[in-house]
mmCIF file with all atom_site columns, C-alpha atoms in Angstrom:
data_model
loop_
_atom_site.group_PDB
_atom_site.id
_atom_site.type_symbol
_atom_site.label_atom_id
_atom_site.label_alt_id
_atom_site.label_comp_id
_atom_site.label_asym_id
_atom_site.label_entity_id
_atom_site.label_seq_id
_atom_site.pdbx_PDB_ins_code
_atom_site.Cartn_x
_atom_site.Cartn_y
_atom_site.Cartn_z
_atom_site.occupancy
_atom_site.B_iso_or_equiv
_atom_site.pdbx_formal_charge
_atom_site.auth_seq_id
_atom_site.auth_comp_id
_atom_site.auth_asym_id
_atom_site.auth_atom_id
_atom_site.pdbx_PDB_model_num
ATOM 1   C CA . THR A 1 1   ? 11.519  -2.518  -6.058  1.00 54.00 ? 1   THR A CA 1
ATOM 2   C CA . GLN A 1 2   ? 10.774  0.816   -3.627  1.00 59.00 ? 2   GLN A CA 1
ATOM 3   C CA . LEU A 1 3   ? 10.875  4.120   -5.472  1.00 76.00 ? 3   LEU A CA 1
ATOM 4   C CA . LEU A 1 4   ? 11.269  6.138   -2.192  1.00 89.00 ? 4   LEU A CA 1
ATOM 5   C CA . GLU A 1 5   ? 13.641  5.123   0.411   1.00 91.00 ? 5   GLU A CA 1
ATOM 6   C CA . GLN A 1 6   ? 13.901  6.730   3.686   1.00 94.00 ? 6   GLN A CA 1
ATOM 7   C CA . SER A 1 7   ? 16.619  6.812   6.080   1.00 95.00 ? 7   SER A CA 1
ATOM 8   C CA . PRO A 1 8   ? 17.228  6.122   8.831   1.00 96.00 ? 8   PRO A CA 1
ATOM 9   C CA . GLN A 1 9   ? 14.355  3.404   9.314   1.00 94.00 ? 9   GLN A CA 1
ATOM 10  C CA . PHE A 1 10  ? 14.302  3.942   12.840  1.00 96.00 ? 10  PHE A CA 1
ATOM 11  C CA . LEU A 1 11  ? 15.328  6.776   15.360  1.00 97.00 ? 11  LEU A CA 1
ATOM 12  C CA . SER A 1 12  ? 15.144  6.705   19.016  1.00 97.00 ? 12  SER A CA 1
ATOM 13  C CA . ILE A 1 13  ? 16.701  10.156  20.504  1.00 97.00 ? 13  ILE A CA 1
ATOM 14  C CA . GLN A 1 14  ? 16.616  12.213  23.652  1.00 97.00 ? 14  GLN A CA 1
ATOM 15  C CA . GLU A 1 15  ? 14.088  15.180  24.070  1.00 98.00 ? 15  GLU A CA 1
ATOM 16  C CA . GLY A 1 16  ? 15.994  18.269  22.735  1.00 97.00 ? 16  GLY A CA 1
ATOM 17  C CA . GLU A 1 17  ? 18.219  16.846  20.171  1.00 97.00 ? 17  GLU A CA 1
ATOM 18  C CA . ASN A 1 18  ? 18.195  17.564  16.560  1.00 98.00 ? 18  ASN A CA 1
ATOM 19  C CA . LEU A 1 19  ? 17.429  15.108  13.898  1.00 97.00 ? 19  LEU A CA 1
ATOM 20  C CA . THR A 1 20  ? 17.184  14.641  9.970   1.00 98.00 ? 20  THR A CA 1
ATOM 21  C CA . VAL A 1 21  ? 14.872  12.091  8.016   1.00 98.00 ? 21  VAL A CA 1
ATOM 22  C CA . TYR A 1 22  ? 16.053  11.819  4.437   1.00 97.00 ? 22  TYR A CA 1
ATOM 23  C CA . CYS A 1 23  ? 13.801  10.685  1.376   1.00 96.00 ? 23  CYS A CA 1
ATOM 24  C CA . ASN A 1 24  ? 15.717  9.635   -1.787  1.00 95.00 ? 24  ASN A CA 1
ATOM 25  C CA . SER A 1 25  ? 14.432  8.440   -5.318  1.00 93.00 ? 25  SER A CA 1
ATOM 26  C CA . SER A 1 26  ? 15.970  8.113   -8.668  1.00 90.00 ? 26  SER A CA 1
ATOM 27  C CA . SER A 1 27  ? 12.487  9.499   -9.883  1.00 91.00 ? 27  SER A CA 1
ATOM 28  C CA . VAL A 1 28  ? 11.397  12.859  -10.729 1.00 92.00 ? 28  VAL A CA 1
ATOM 29  C CA . PHE A 1 29  ? 8.290   14.088  -8.594  1.00 92.00 ? 29  PHE A CA 1
ATOM 30  C CA . SER A 1 30  ? 5.880   16.764  -9.494  1.00 91.00 ? 30  SER A CA 1
ATOM 31  C CA . SER A 1 31  ? 5.177   17.377  -5.865  1.00 92.00 ? 31  SER A CA 1
ATOM 32  C CA . LEU A 1 32  ? 6.277   15.921  -2.496  1.00 94.00 ? 32  LEU A CA 1
ATOM 33  C CA . GLN A 1 33  ? 4.428   15.563  0.670   1.00 95.00 ? 33  GLN A CA 1
ATOM 34  C CA . TRP A 1 34  ? 5.422   14.806  4.394   1.00 97.00 ? 34  TRP A CA 1
ATOM 35  C CA . TYR A 1 35  ? 2.949   12.593  6.405   1.00 97.00 ? 35  TYR A CA 1
ATOM 36  C CA . ARG A 1 36  ? 3.030   11.832  10.027  1.00 97.00 ? 36  ARG A CA 1
ATOM 37  C CA . GLN A 1 37  ? 1.168   8.642   11.236  1.00 96.00 ? 37  GLN A CA 1
ATOM 38  C CA . GLU A 1 38  ? 0.267   7.910   15.020  1.00 93.00 ? 38  GLU A CA 1
ATOM 39  C CA . PRO A 1 39  ? -0.532  4.201   15.966  1.00 90.00 ? 39  PRO A CA 1
ATOM 40  C CA . GLY A 1 40  ? -4.146  2.868   14.959  1.00 90.00 ? 40  GLY A CA 1
ATOM 41  C CA . GLU A 1 41  ? -4.628  5.871   12.554  1.00 94.00 ? 41  GLU A CA 1
ATOM 42  C CA . GLY A 1 42  ? -3.626  6.878   9.145   1.00 95.00 ? 42  GLY A CA 1
ATOM 43  C CA . PRO A 1 43  ? -1.456  9.209   8.227   1.00 96.00 ? 43  PRO A CA 1
ATOM 44  C CA . VAL A 1 44  ? -1.812  12.968  8.505   1.00 95.00 ? 44  VAL A CA 1
ATOM 45  C CA . LEU A 1 45  ? -0.347  15.837  5.974   1.00 95.00 ? 45  LEU A CA 1
ATOM 46  C CA . LEU A 1 46  ? 2.162   18.105  7.551   1.00 96.00 ? 46  LEU A CA 1
ATOM 47  C CA . VAL A 1 47  ? 3.362   19.458  4.332   1.00 95.00 ? 47  VAL A CA 1
ATOM 48  C CA . THR A 1 48  ? 3.863   19.706  0.519   1.00 94.00 ? 48  THR A CA 1
ATOM 49  C CA . VAL A 1 49  ? 6.652   20.882  -1.410  1.00 94.00 ? 49  VAL A CA 1
ATOM 50  C CA . VAL A 1 50  ? 6.227   21.697  -5.089  1.00 93.00 ? 50  VAL A CA 1
ATOM 51  C CA . THR A 1 51  ? 9.310   23.522  -6.529  1.00 93.00 ? 51  THR A CA 1
ATOM 52  C CA . GLY A 1 52  ? 12.935  22.336  -6.758  1.00 94.00 ? 52  GLY A CA 1
ATOM 53  C CA . GLY A 1 53  ? 15.108  23.593  -3.857  1.00 95.00 ? 53  GLY A CA 1
ATOM 54  C CA . GLU A 1 54  ? 11.830  24.870  -1.703  1.00 96.00 ? 54  GLU A CA 1
ATOM 55  C CA . VAL A 1 55  ? 12.062  25.196  2.091   1.00 97.00 ? 55  VAL A CA 1
ATOM 56  C CA . LYS A 1 56  ? 9.008   24.961  4.529   1.00 97.00 ? 56  LYS A CA 1
ATOM 57  C CA . LYS A 1 57  ? 8.614   25.489  7.983   1.00 97.00 ? 57  LYS A CA 1
ATOM 58  C CA . LEU A 1 58  ? 6.509   24.114  10.026  1.00 95.00 ? 58  LEU A CA 1
ATOM 59  C CA . LYS A 1 59  ? 7.182   25.431  13.856  1.00 96.00 ? 59  LYS A CA 1
ATOM 60  C CA . ARG A 1 60  ? 10.081  23.250  14.664  1.00 97.00 ? 60  ARG A CA 1
ATOM 61  C CA . LEU A 1 61  ? 10.048  21.323  11.348  1.00 97.00 ? 61  LEU A CA 1
ATOM 62  C CA . THR A 1 62  ? 11.565  22.263  8.399   1.00 98.00 ? 62  THR A CA 1
ATOM 63  C CA . PHE A 1 63  ? 11.102  20.650  4.885   1.00 98.00 ? 63  PHE A CA 1
ATOM 64  C CA . GLN A 1 64  ? 13.270  20.771  1.862   1.00 97.00 ? 64  GLN A CA 1
ATOM 65  C CA . PHE A 1 65  ? 12.496  19.741  -1.577  1.00 96.00 ? 65  PHE A CA 1
ATOM 66  C CA . GLY A 1 66  ? 16.104  18.736  -3.756  1.00 95.00 ? 66  GLY A CA 1
ATOM 67  C CA . ASP A 1 67  ? 16.914  20.821  -6.608  1.00 95.00 ? 67  ASP A CA 1
ATOM 68  C CA . ALA A 1 68  ? 16.279  18.070  -8.972  1.00 94.00 ? 68  ALA A CA 1
ATOM 69  C CA . ARG A 1 69  ? 12.676  16.962  -7.192  1.00 93.00 ? 69  ARG A CA 1
ATOM 70  C CA . LYS A 1 70  ? 14.179  13.607  -6.621  1.00 94.00 ? 70  LYS A CA 1
ATOM 71  C CA . ASP A 1 71  ? 14.652  13.748  -2.895  1.00 94.00 ? 71  ASP A CA 1
ATOM 72  C CA . SER A 1 72  ? 13.517  15.596  0.452   1.00 97.00 ? 72  SER A CA 1
ATOM 73  C CA . SER A 1 73  ? 14.529  15.956  4.046   1.00 97.00 ? 73  SER A CA 1
ATOM 74  C CA . LEU A 1 74  ? 12.943  16.798  7.194   1.00 98.00 ? 74  LEU A CA 1
ATOM 75  C CA . HIS A 1 75  ? 14.500  18.537  10.079  1.00 98.00 ? 75  HIS A CA 1
ATOM 76  C CA . ILE A 1 76  ? 13.425  18.401  13.581  1.00 98.00 ? 76  ILE A CA 1
ATOM 77  C CA . THR A 1 77  ? 14.852  21.219  15.879  1.00 98.00 ? 77  THR A CA 1
ATOM 78  C CA . ALA A 1 78  ? 14.702  20.455  19.534  1.00 98.00 ? 78  ALA A CA 1
ATOM 79  C CA . ALA A 1 79  ? 12.674  17.434  19.299  1.00 97.00 ? 79  ALA A CA 1
ATOM 80  C CA . GLN A 1 80  ? 9.747   16.694  21.840  1.00 97.00 ? 80  GLN A CA 1
ATOM 81  C CA . PRO A 1 81  ? 8.127   13.709  22.908  1.00 96.00 ? 81  PRO A CA 1
ATOM 82  C CA . GLY A 1 82  ? 4.855   14.673  21.083  1.00 95.00 ? 82  GLY A CA 1
ATOM 83  C CA . ASP A 1 83  ? 6.822   14.309  17.663  1.00 96.00 ? 83  ASP A CA 1
ATOM 84  C CA . THR A 1 84  ? 6.894   10.453  18.250  1.00 96.00 ? 84  THR A CA 1
ATOM 85  C CA . GLY A 1 85  ? 5.593   8.783   15.374  1.00 96.00 ? 85  GLY A CA 1
ATOM 86  C CA . LEU A 1 86  ? 5.951   7.203   11.791  1.00 96.00 ? 86  LEU A CA 1
ATOM 87  C CA . TYR A 1 87  ? 7.020   9.912   9.498   1.00 97.00 ? 87  TYR A CA 1
ATOM 88  C CA . LEU A 1 88  ? 6.109   8.990   5.692   1.00 96.00 ? 88  LEU A CA 1
ATOM 89  C CA . CYS A 1 89  ? 7.226   10.811  2.340   1.00 96.00 ? 89  CYS A CA 1
ATOM 90  C CA . ALA A 1 90  ? 5.125   10.649  -0.494  1.00 94.00 ? 90  ALA A CA 1
ATOM 91  C CA . GLY A 1 91  ? 6.062   11.549  -4.097  1.00 92.00 ? 91  GLY A CA 1
ATOM 92  C CA . ALA A 1 92  ? 3.361   12.594  -6.594  1.00 90.00 ? 92  ALA A CA 1
ATOM 93  C CA . LEU A 1 93  ? 3.755   10.637  -10.041 1.00 86.00 ? 93  LEU A CA 1
ATOM 94  C CA . GLY A 1 94  ? 0.775   11.204  -12.315 1.00 84.00 ? 94  GLY A CA 1
ATOM 95  C CA . TYR A 1 95  ? -2.337  10.489  -10.681 1.00 82.00 ? 95  TYR A CA 1
ATOM 96  C CA . LYS A 1 96  ? -0.431  8.341   -8.229  1.00 86.00 ? 96  LYS A CA 1
ATOM 97  C CA . TYR A 1 97  ? 1.248   8.956   -4.944  1.00 90.00 ? 97  TYR A CA 1
ATOM 98  C CA . ILE A 1 98  ? 4.339   6.651   -3.942  1.00 90.00 ? 98  ILE A CA 1
ATOM 99  C CA . PHE A 1 99  ? 5.310   6.314   -0.461  1.00 93.00 ? 99  PHE A CA 1
ATOM 100 C CA . GLY A 1 100 ? 8.568   5.900   1.190   1.00 93.00 ? 100 GLY A CA 1
ATOM 101 C CA . THR A 1 101 ? 9.530   3.153   3.490   1.00 89.00 ? 101 THR A CA 1
ATOM 102 C CA . GLY A 1 102 ? 8.893   5.225   6.605   1.00 93.00 ? 102 GLY A CA 1
ATOM 103 C CA . THR A 1 103 ? 11.094  6.450   9.397   1.00 95.00 ? 103 THR A CA 1
ATOM 104 C CA . ARG A 1 104 ? 9.986   5.540   13.103  1.00 95.00 ? 104 ARG A CA 1
ATOM 105 C CA . LEU A 1 105 ? 10.839  8.096   15.527  1.00 97.00 ? 105 LEU A CA 1
ATOM 106 C CA . LYS A 1 106 ? 10.639  8.138   19.128  1.00 97.00 ? 106 LYS A CA 1
ATOM 107 C CA . VAL A 1 107 ? 11.673  10.686  21.415  1.00 97.00 ? 107 VAL A CA 1
ATOM 108 C CA . LEU A 1 108 ? 12.389  9.787   24.917  1.00 97.00 ? 108 LEU A CA 1
ATOM 109 C CA . ALA A 1 109 ? 11.567  12.672  27.893  1.00 95.00 ? 109 ALA A CA 1
ATOM 110 C CA . ASN L 2 1   ? -18.030 15.624  8.212   1.00 61.00 ? 1   ASN L CA 1
ATOM 111 C CA . ALA L 2 2   ? -16.552 11.946  8.810   1.00 77.00 ? 2   ALA L CA 1
ATOM 112 C CA . GLY L 2 3   ? -14.048 12.155  6.247   1.00 94.00 ? 3   GLY L CA 1
ATOM 113 C CA . VAL L 2 4   ? -12.949 8.809   5.208   1.00 97.00 ? 4   VAL L CA 1
ATOM 114 C CA . THR L 2 5   ? -14.534 5.787   6.721   1.00 97.00 ? 5   THR L CA 1
ATOM 115 C CA . GLN L 2 6   ? -13.162 2.163   6.197   1.00 97.00 ? 6   GLN L CA 1
ATOM 116 C CA . THR L 2 7   ? -15.258 -0.822  7.507   1.00 97.00 ? 7   THR L CA 1
ATOM 117 C CA . PRO L 2 8   ? -14.473 -3.204  8.919   1.00 97.00 ? 8   PRO L CA 1
ATOM 118 C CA . LYS L 2 9   ? -11.848 -2.412  11.296  1.00 96.00 ? 9   LYS L CA 1
ATOM 119 C CA . PHE L 2 10  ? -10.398 -5.730  11.919  1.00 96.00 ? 10  PHE L CA 1
ATOM 120 C CA . ARG L 2 11  ? -11.051 -9.189  9.930   1.00 97.00 ? 11  ARG L CA 1
ATOM 121 C CA . VAL L 2 12  ? -9.606  -12.511 10.222  1.00 97.00 ? 12  VAL L CA 1
ATOM 122 C CA . LEU L 2 13  ? -9.843  -15.182 7.124   1.00 97.00 ? 13  LEU L CA 1
ATOM 123 C CA . LYS L 2 14  ? -8.752  -18.521 6.519   1.00 97.00 ? 14  LYS L CA 1
ATOM 124 C CA . THR L 2 15  ? -6.921  -19.284 3.207   1.00 98.00 ? 15  THR L CA 1
ATOM 125 C CA . GLY L 2 16  ? -9.255  -19.249 0.383   1.00 97.00 ? 16  GLY L CA 1
ATOM 126 C CA . GLN L 2 17  ? -11.936 -17.220 2.029   1.00 97.00 ? 17  GLN L CA 1
ATOM 127 C CA . SER L 2 18  ? -13.061 -14.116 0.334   1.00 96.00 ? 18  SER L CA 1
ATOM 128 C CA . MET L 2 19  ? -14.178 -10.501 1.522   1.00 96.00 ? 19  MET L CA 1
ATOM 129 C CA . THR L 2 20  ? -14.543 -7.047  0.461   1.00 97.00 ? 20  THR L CA 1
ATOM 130 C CA . LEU L 2 21  ? -13.269 -4.039  2.287   1.00 98.00 ? 21  LEU L CA 1
ATOM 131 C CA . LEU L 2 22  ? -15.568 -0.749  1.933   1.00 97.00 ? 22  LEU L CA 1
ATOM 132 C CA . CYS L 2 23  ? -14.299 2.680   1.991   1.00 98.00 ? 23  CYS L CA 1
ATOM 133 C CA . ALA L 2 24  ? -16.825 5.529   2.041   1.00 98.00 ? 24  ALA L CA 1
ATOM 134 C CA . GLN L 2 25  ? -15.833 9.314   1.682   1.00 97.00 ? 25  GLN L CA 1
ATOM 135 C CA . ASP L 2 26  ? -18.145 12.254  2.104   1.00 96.00 ? 26  ASP L CA 1
ATOM 136 C CA . MET L 2 27  ? -15.930 15.068  0.753   1.00 95.00 ? 27  MET L CA 1
ATOM 137 C CA . ASN L 2 28  ? -17.073 14.520  -2.853  1.00 95.00 ? 28  ASN L CA 1
ATOM 138 C CA . HIS L 2 29  ? -13.782 13.821  -3.703  1.00 95.00 ? 29  HIS L CA 1
ATOM 139 C CA . GLU L 2 30  ? -12.630 12.489  -7.345  1.00 95.00 ? 30  GLU L CA 1
ATOM 140 C CA . TYR L 2 31  ? -9.934  10.480  -6.593  1.00 95.00 ? 31  TYR L CA 1
ATOM 141 C CA . MET L 2 32  ? -9.526  7.332   -4.336  1.00 96.00 ? 32  MET L CA 1
ATOM 142 C CA . TYR L 2 33  ? -6.810  4.883   -3.383  1.00 96.00 ? 33  TYR L CA 1
ATOM 143 C CA . TRP L 2 34  ? -6.244  1.662   -1.518  1.00 97.00 ? 34  TRP L CA 1
ATOM 144 C CA . TYR L 2 35  ? -2.778  1.084   -0.187  1.00 97.00 ? 35  TYR L CA 1
ATOM 145 C CA . ARG L 2 36  ? -1.602  -1.885  2.169   1.00 97.00 ? 36  ARG L CA 1
ATOM 146 C CA . GLN L 2 37  ? 1.004   -1.184  5.053   1.00 96.00 ? 37  GLN L CA 1
ATOM 147 C CA . ASP L 2 38  ? 3.384   -3.763  5.914   1.00 93.00 ? 38  ASP L CA 1
ATOM 148 C CA . PRO L 2 39  ? 6.341   -3.270  8.502   1.00 85.00 ? 39  PRO L CA 1
ATOM 149 C CA . GLY L 2 40  ? 9.651   -1.627  6.920   1.00 79.00 ? 40  GLY L CA 1
ATOM 150 C CA . MET L 2 41  ? 7.805   -1.402  3.840   1.00 81.00 ? 41  MET L CA 1
ATOM 151 C CA . GLY L 2 42  ? 6.083   2.036   4.202   1.00 86.00 ? 42  GLY L CA 1
ATOM 152 C CA . LEU L 2 43  ? 2.379   2.484   1.966   1.00 93.00 ? 43  LEU L CA 1
ATOM 153 C CA . ARG L 2 44  ? 2.201   0.458   -1.214  1.00 94.00 ? 44  ARG L CA 1
ATOM 154 C CA . LEU L 2 45  ? -0.601  1.496   -3.722  1.00 94.00 ? 45  LEU L CA 1
ATOM 155 C CA . ILE L 2 46  ? -2.687  -1.461  -4.578  1.00 96.00 ? 46  ILE L CA 1
ATOM 156 C CA . HIS L 2 47  ? -5.369  0.082   -6.849  1.00 97.00 ? 47  HIS L CA 1
ATOM 157 C CA . TYR L 2 48  ? -6.679  3.876   -7.460  1.00 95.00 ? 48  TYR L CA 1
ATOM 158 C CA . SER L 2 49  ? -9.610  5.341   -9.052  1.00 96.00 ? 49  SER L CA 1
ATOM 159 C CA . VAL L 2 50  ? -9.785  8.705   -10.922 1.00 94.00 ? 50  VAL L CA 1
ATOM 160 C CA . GLY L 2 51  ? -13.460 8.964   -10.941 1.00 94.00 ? 51  GLY L CA 1
ATOM 161 C CA . GLU L 2 52  ? -16.748 7.128   -10.516 1.00 95.00 ? 52  GLU L CA 1
ATOM 162 C CA . GLY L 2 53  ? -16.363 4.030   -12.776 1.00 95.00 ? 53  GLY L CA 1
ATOM 163 C CA . THR L 2 54  ? -12.687 3.948   -13.145 1.00 95.00 ? 54  THR L CA 1
ATOM 164 C CA . THR L 2 55  ? -10.043 1.979   -11.814 1.00 97.00 ? 55  THR L CA 1
ATOM 165 C CA . ALA L 2 56  ? -6.394  1.604   -12.291 1.00 95.00 ? 56  ALA L CA 1
ATOM 166 C CA . LYS L 2 57  ? -3.627  -0.956  -11.013 1.00 95.00 ? 57  LYS L CA 1
ATOM 167 C CA . GLY L 2 58  ? -0.869  0.508   -8.721  1.00 93.00 ? 58  GLY L CA 1
ATOM 168 C CA . GLU L 2 59  ? 2.261   -0.924  -7.317  1.00 91.00 ? 59  GLU L CA 1
ATOM 169 C CA . VAL L 2 60  ? 1.053   -4.231  -6.186  1.00 95.00 ? 60  VAL L CA 1
ATOM 170 C CA . PRO L 2 61  ? -2.459  -5.322  -7.500  1.00 97.00 ? 61  PRO L CA 1
ATOM 171 C CA . ASP L 2 62  ? -2.372  -8.909  -7.533  1.00 97.00 ? 62  ASP L CA 1
ATOM 172 C CA . GLY L 2 63  ? -4.778  -10.843 -5.845  1.00 97.00 ? 63  GLY L CA 1
ATOM 173 C CA . TYR L 2 64  ? -6.926  -7.909  -5.466  1.00 98.00 ? 64  TYR L CA 1
ATOM 174 C CA . ASN L 2 65  ? -9.929  -6.394  -7.578  1.00 97.00 ? 65  ASN L CA 1
ATOM 175 C CA . VAL L 2 66  ? -11.674 -2.863  -6.959  1.00 98.00 ? 66  VAL L CA 1
ATOM 176 C CA . SER L 2 67  ? -14.784 -1.129  -7.984  1.00 98.00 ? 67  SER L CA 1
ATOM 177 C CA . ARG L 2 68  ? -15.760 2.428   -7.826  1.00 97.00 ? 68  ARG L CA 1
ATOM 178 C CA . LEU L 2 69  ? -19.604 2.271   -8.648  1.00 95.00 ? 69  LEU L CA 1
ATOM 179 C CA . LYS L 2 70  ? -20.711 5.448   -6.675  1.00 96.00 ? 70  LYS L CA 1
ATOM 180 C CA . LYS L 2 71  ? -18.310 8.552   -6.574  1.00 96.00 ? 71  LYS L CA 1
ATOM 181 C CA . GLN L 2 72  ? -18.398 8.197   -2.621  1.00 97.00 ? 72  GLN L CA 1
ATOM 182 C CA . ASN L 2 73  ? -17.613 4.189   -2.415  1.00 98.00 ? 73  ASN L CA 1
ATOM 183 C CA . PHE L 2 74  ? -14.339 2.312   -3.328  1.00 98.00 ? 74  PHE L CA 1
ATOM 184 C CA . LEU L 2 75  ? -14.219 -1.155  -2.652  1.00 98.00 ? 75  LEU L CA 1
ATOM 185 C CA . LEU L 2 76  ? -11.390 -3.714  -2.462  1.00 98.00 ? 76  LEU L CA 1
ATOM 186 C CA . GLY L 2 77  ? -12.002 -7.188  -2.836  1.00 98.00 ? 77  GLY L CA 1
ATOM 187 C CA . LEU L 2 78  ? -10.080 -10.254 -2.031  1.00 96.00 ? 78  LEU L CA 1
ATOM 188 C CA . GLU L 2 79  ? -11.440 -13.217 -4.201  1.00 92.00 ? 79  GLU L CA 1
ATOM 189 C CA . SER L 2 80  ? -9.212  -15.811 -2.473  1.00 96.00 ? 80  SER L CA 1
ATOM 190 C CA . ALA L 2 81  ? -7.163  -14.880 0.617   1.00 97.00 ? 81  ALA L CA 1
ATOM 191 C CA . ALA L 2 82  ? -3.527  -15.804 1.140   1.00 97.00 ? 82  ALA L CA 1
ATOM 192 C CA . PRO L 2 83  ? -1.447  -15.468 4.131   1.00 97.00 ? 83  PRO L CA 1
ATOM 193 C CA . SER L 2 84  ? 0.486   -12.810 2.149   1.00 97.00 ? 84  SER L CA 1
ATOM 194 C CA . GLN L 2 85  ? -2.172  -10.371 1.939   1.00 97.00 ? 85  GLN L CA 1
ATOM 195 C CA . THR L 2 86  ? -2.165  -10.115 6.019   1.00 97.00 ? 86  THR L CA 1
ATOM 196 C CA . SER L 2 87  ? -1.748  -6.533  6.185   1.00 97.00 ? 87  SER L CA 1
ATOM 197 C CA . VAL L 2 88  ? -3.055  -3.215  7.328   1.00 97.00 ? 88  VAL L CA 1
ATOM 198 C CA . TYR L 2 89  ? -5.304  -1.814  4.602   1.00 98.00 ? 89  TYR L CA 1
ATOM 199 C CA . PHE L 2 90  ? -5.680  2.059   4.256   1.00 98.00 ? 90  PHE L CA 1
ATOM 200 C CA . CYS L 2 91  ? -8.160  3.947   1.823   1.00 98.00 ? 91  CYS L CA 1
ATOM 201 C CA . ALA L 2 92  ? -7.650  7.514   1.026   1.00 97.00 ? 92  ALA L CA 1
ATOM 202 C CA . SER L 2 93  ? -8.806  9.965   -1.335  1.00 96.00 ? 93  SER L CA 1
ATOM 203 C CA . ASN L 2 94  ? -8.360  13.396  -2.676  1.00 93.00 ? 94  ASN L CA 1
ATOM 204 C CA . ARG L 2 95  ? -10.081 16.369  -4.776  1.00 91.00 ? 95  ARG L CA 1
ATOM 205 C CA . ASP L 2 96  ? -7.718  16.433  -7.715  1.00 84.00 ? 96  ASP L CA 1
ATOM 206 C CA . ARG L 2 97  ? -3.975  16.156  -8.710  1.00 76.00 ? 97  ARG L CA 1
ATOM 207 C CA . GLY L 2 98  ? -2.962  19.602  -7.484  1.00 78.00 ? 98  GLY L CA 1
ATOM 208 C CA . PRO L 2 99  ? -0.367  19.927  -4.869  1.00 76.00 ? 99  PRO L CA 1
ATOM 209 C CA . ASP L 2 100 ? -2.741  21.585  -2.750  1.00 78.00 ? 100 ASP L CA 1
ATOM 210 C CA . SER L 2 101 ? -4.887  18.556  -2.446  1.00 85.00 ? 101 SER L CA 1
ATOM 211 C CA . PRO L 2 102 ? -3.630  16.056  0.201   1.00 89.00 ? 102 PRO L CA 1
ATOM 212 C CA . LEU L 2 103 ? -4.527  12.468  0.885   1.00 93.00 ? 103 LEU L CA 1
ATOM 213 C CA . HIS L 2 104 ? -7.201  12.057  3.394   1.00 95.00 ? 104 HIS L CA 1
ATOM 214 C CA . PHE L 2 105 ? -7.130  8.585   5.180   1.00 97.00 ? 105 PHE L CA 1
ATOM 215 C CA . GLY L 2 106 ? -9.186  6.347   6.871   1.00 97.00 ? 106 GLY L CA 1
ATOM 216 C CA . ASN L 2 107 ? -8.482  4.585   9.750   1.00 95.00 ? 107 ASN L CA 1
ATOM 217 C CA . GLY L 2 108 ? -7.409  1.369   8.309   1.00 96.00 ? 108 GLY L CA 1
ATOM 218 C CA . THR L 2 109 ? -8.574  -2.185  8.391   1.00 97.00 ? 109 THR L CA 1
ATOM 219 C CA . ARG L 2 110 ? -6.336  -4.891  10.063  1.00 97.00 ? 110 ARG L CA 1
ATOM 220 C CA . LEU L 2 111 ? -6.942  -8.045  8.078   1.00 97.00 ? 111 LEU L CA 1
ATOM 221 C CA . THR L 2 112 ? -5.121  -11.463 9.458   1.00 97.00 ? 112 THR L CA 1
ATOM 222 C CA . VAL L 2 113 ? -5.341  -14.412 6.839   1.00 97.00 ? 113 VAL L CA 1
ATOM 223 C CA . THR L 2 114 ? -4.492  -17.754 8.594   1.00 97.00 ? 114 THR L CA 1
#
């Protein structure tokens, strides 16, 4: 049973479009992280959100943590080909980090 | 600093063979983790360690064993490999449980079991 479900699983869009990726769970997390992974490499942290309702911005990326700390979203404005990659959310449960199923994004020039 | 280093990068095993994957970190991190990554499944936690000499089971521990004899090293063992263990294995480490302590990943080991 996957604790963290991400949607959509795949996304192919044109450069300049906006998109939102969702990360949902029935569990409450003490914090939630978003990572991006390139082919042949390990995931790299983008952001950590801690407080319910928290919003963080990283250039064109906006991250939101749900009020109940069970879900999160990642919104990308005016996507660029450099945004292409696998996006993973990860929730902190005690000592463990549980990862979502991943969203594979492809931005076409 | 090298960060997190995994060896080997690639390996092909026959069913029933054994092997050990090595993870080494030079950041003096307390916590270390082994994940496997399969298409459509994201990363699933196999085992983890909260300090030298300690290990604990994650989501999918069956068929794997681990050891953390030295703080900087975390070993993942497959005693009798099965085709279902074909996957990409990632090791990660972090300093503590705090939200400002992200996971640092190695570049993975691609294992194929035939």
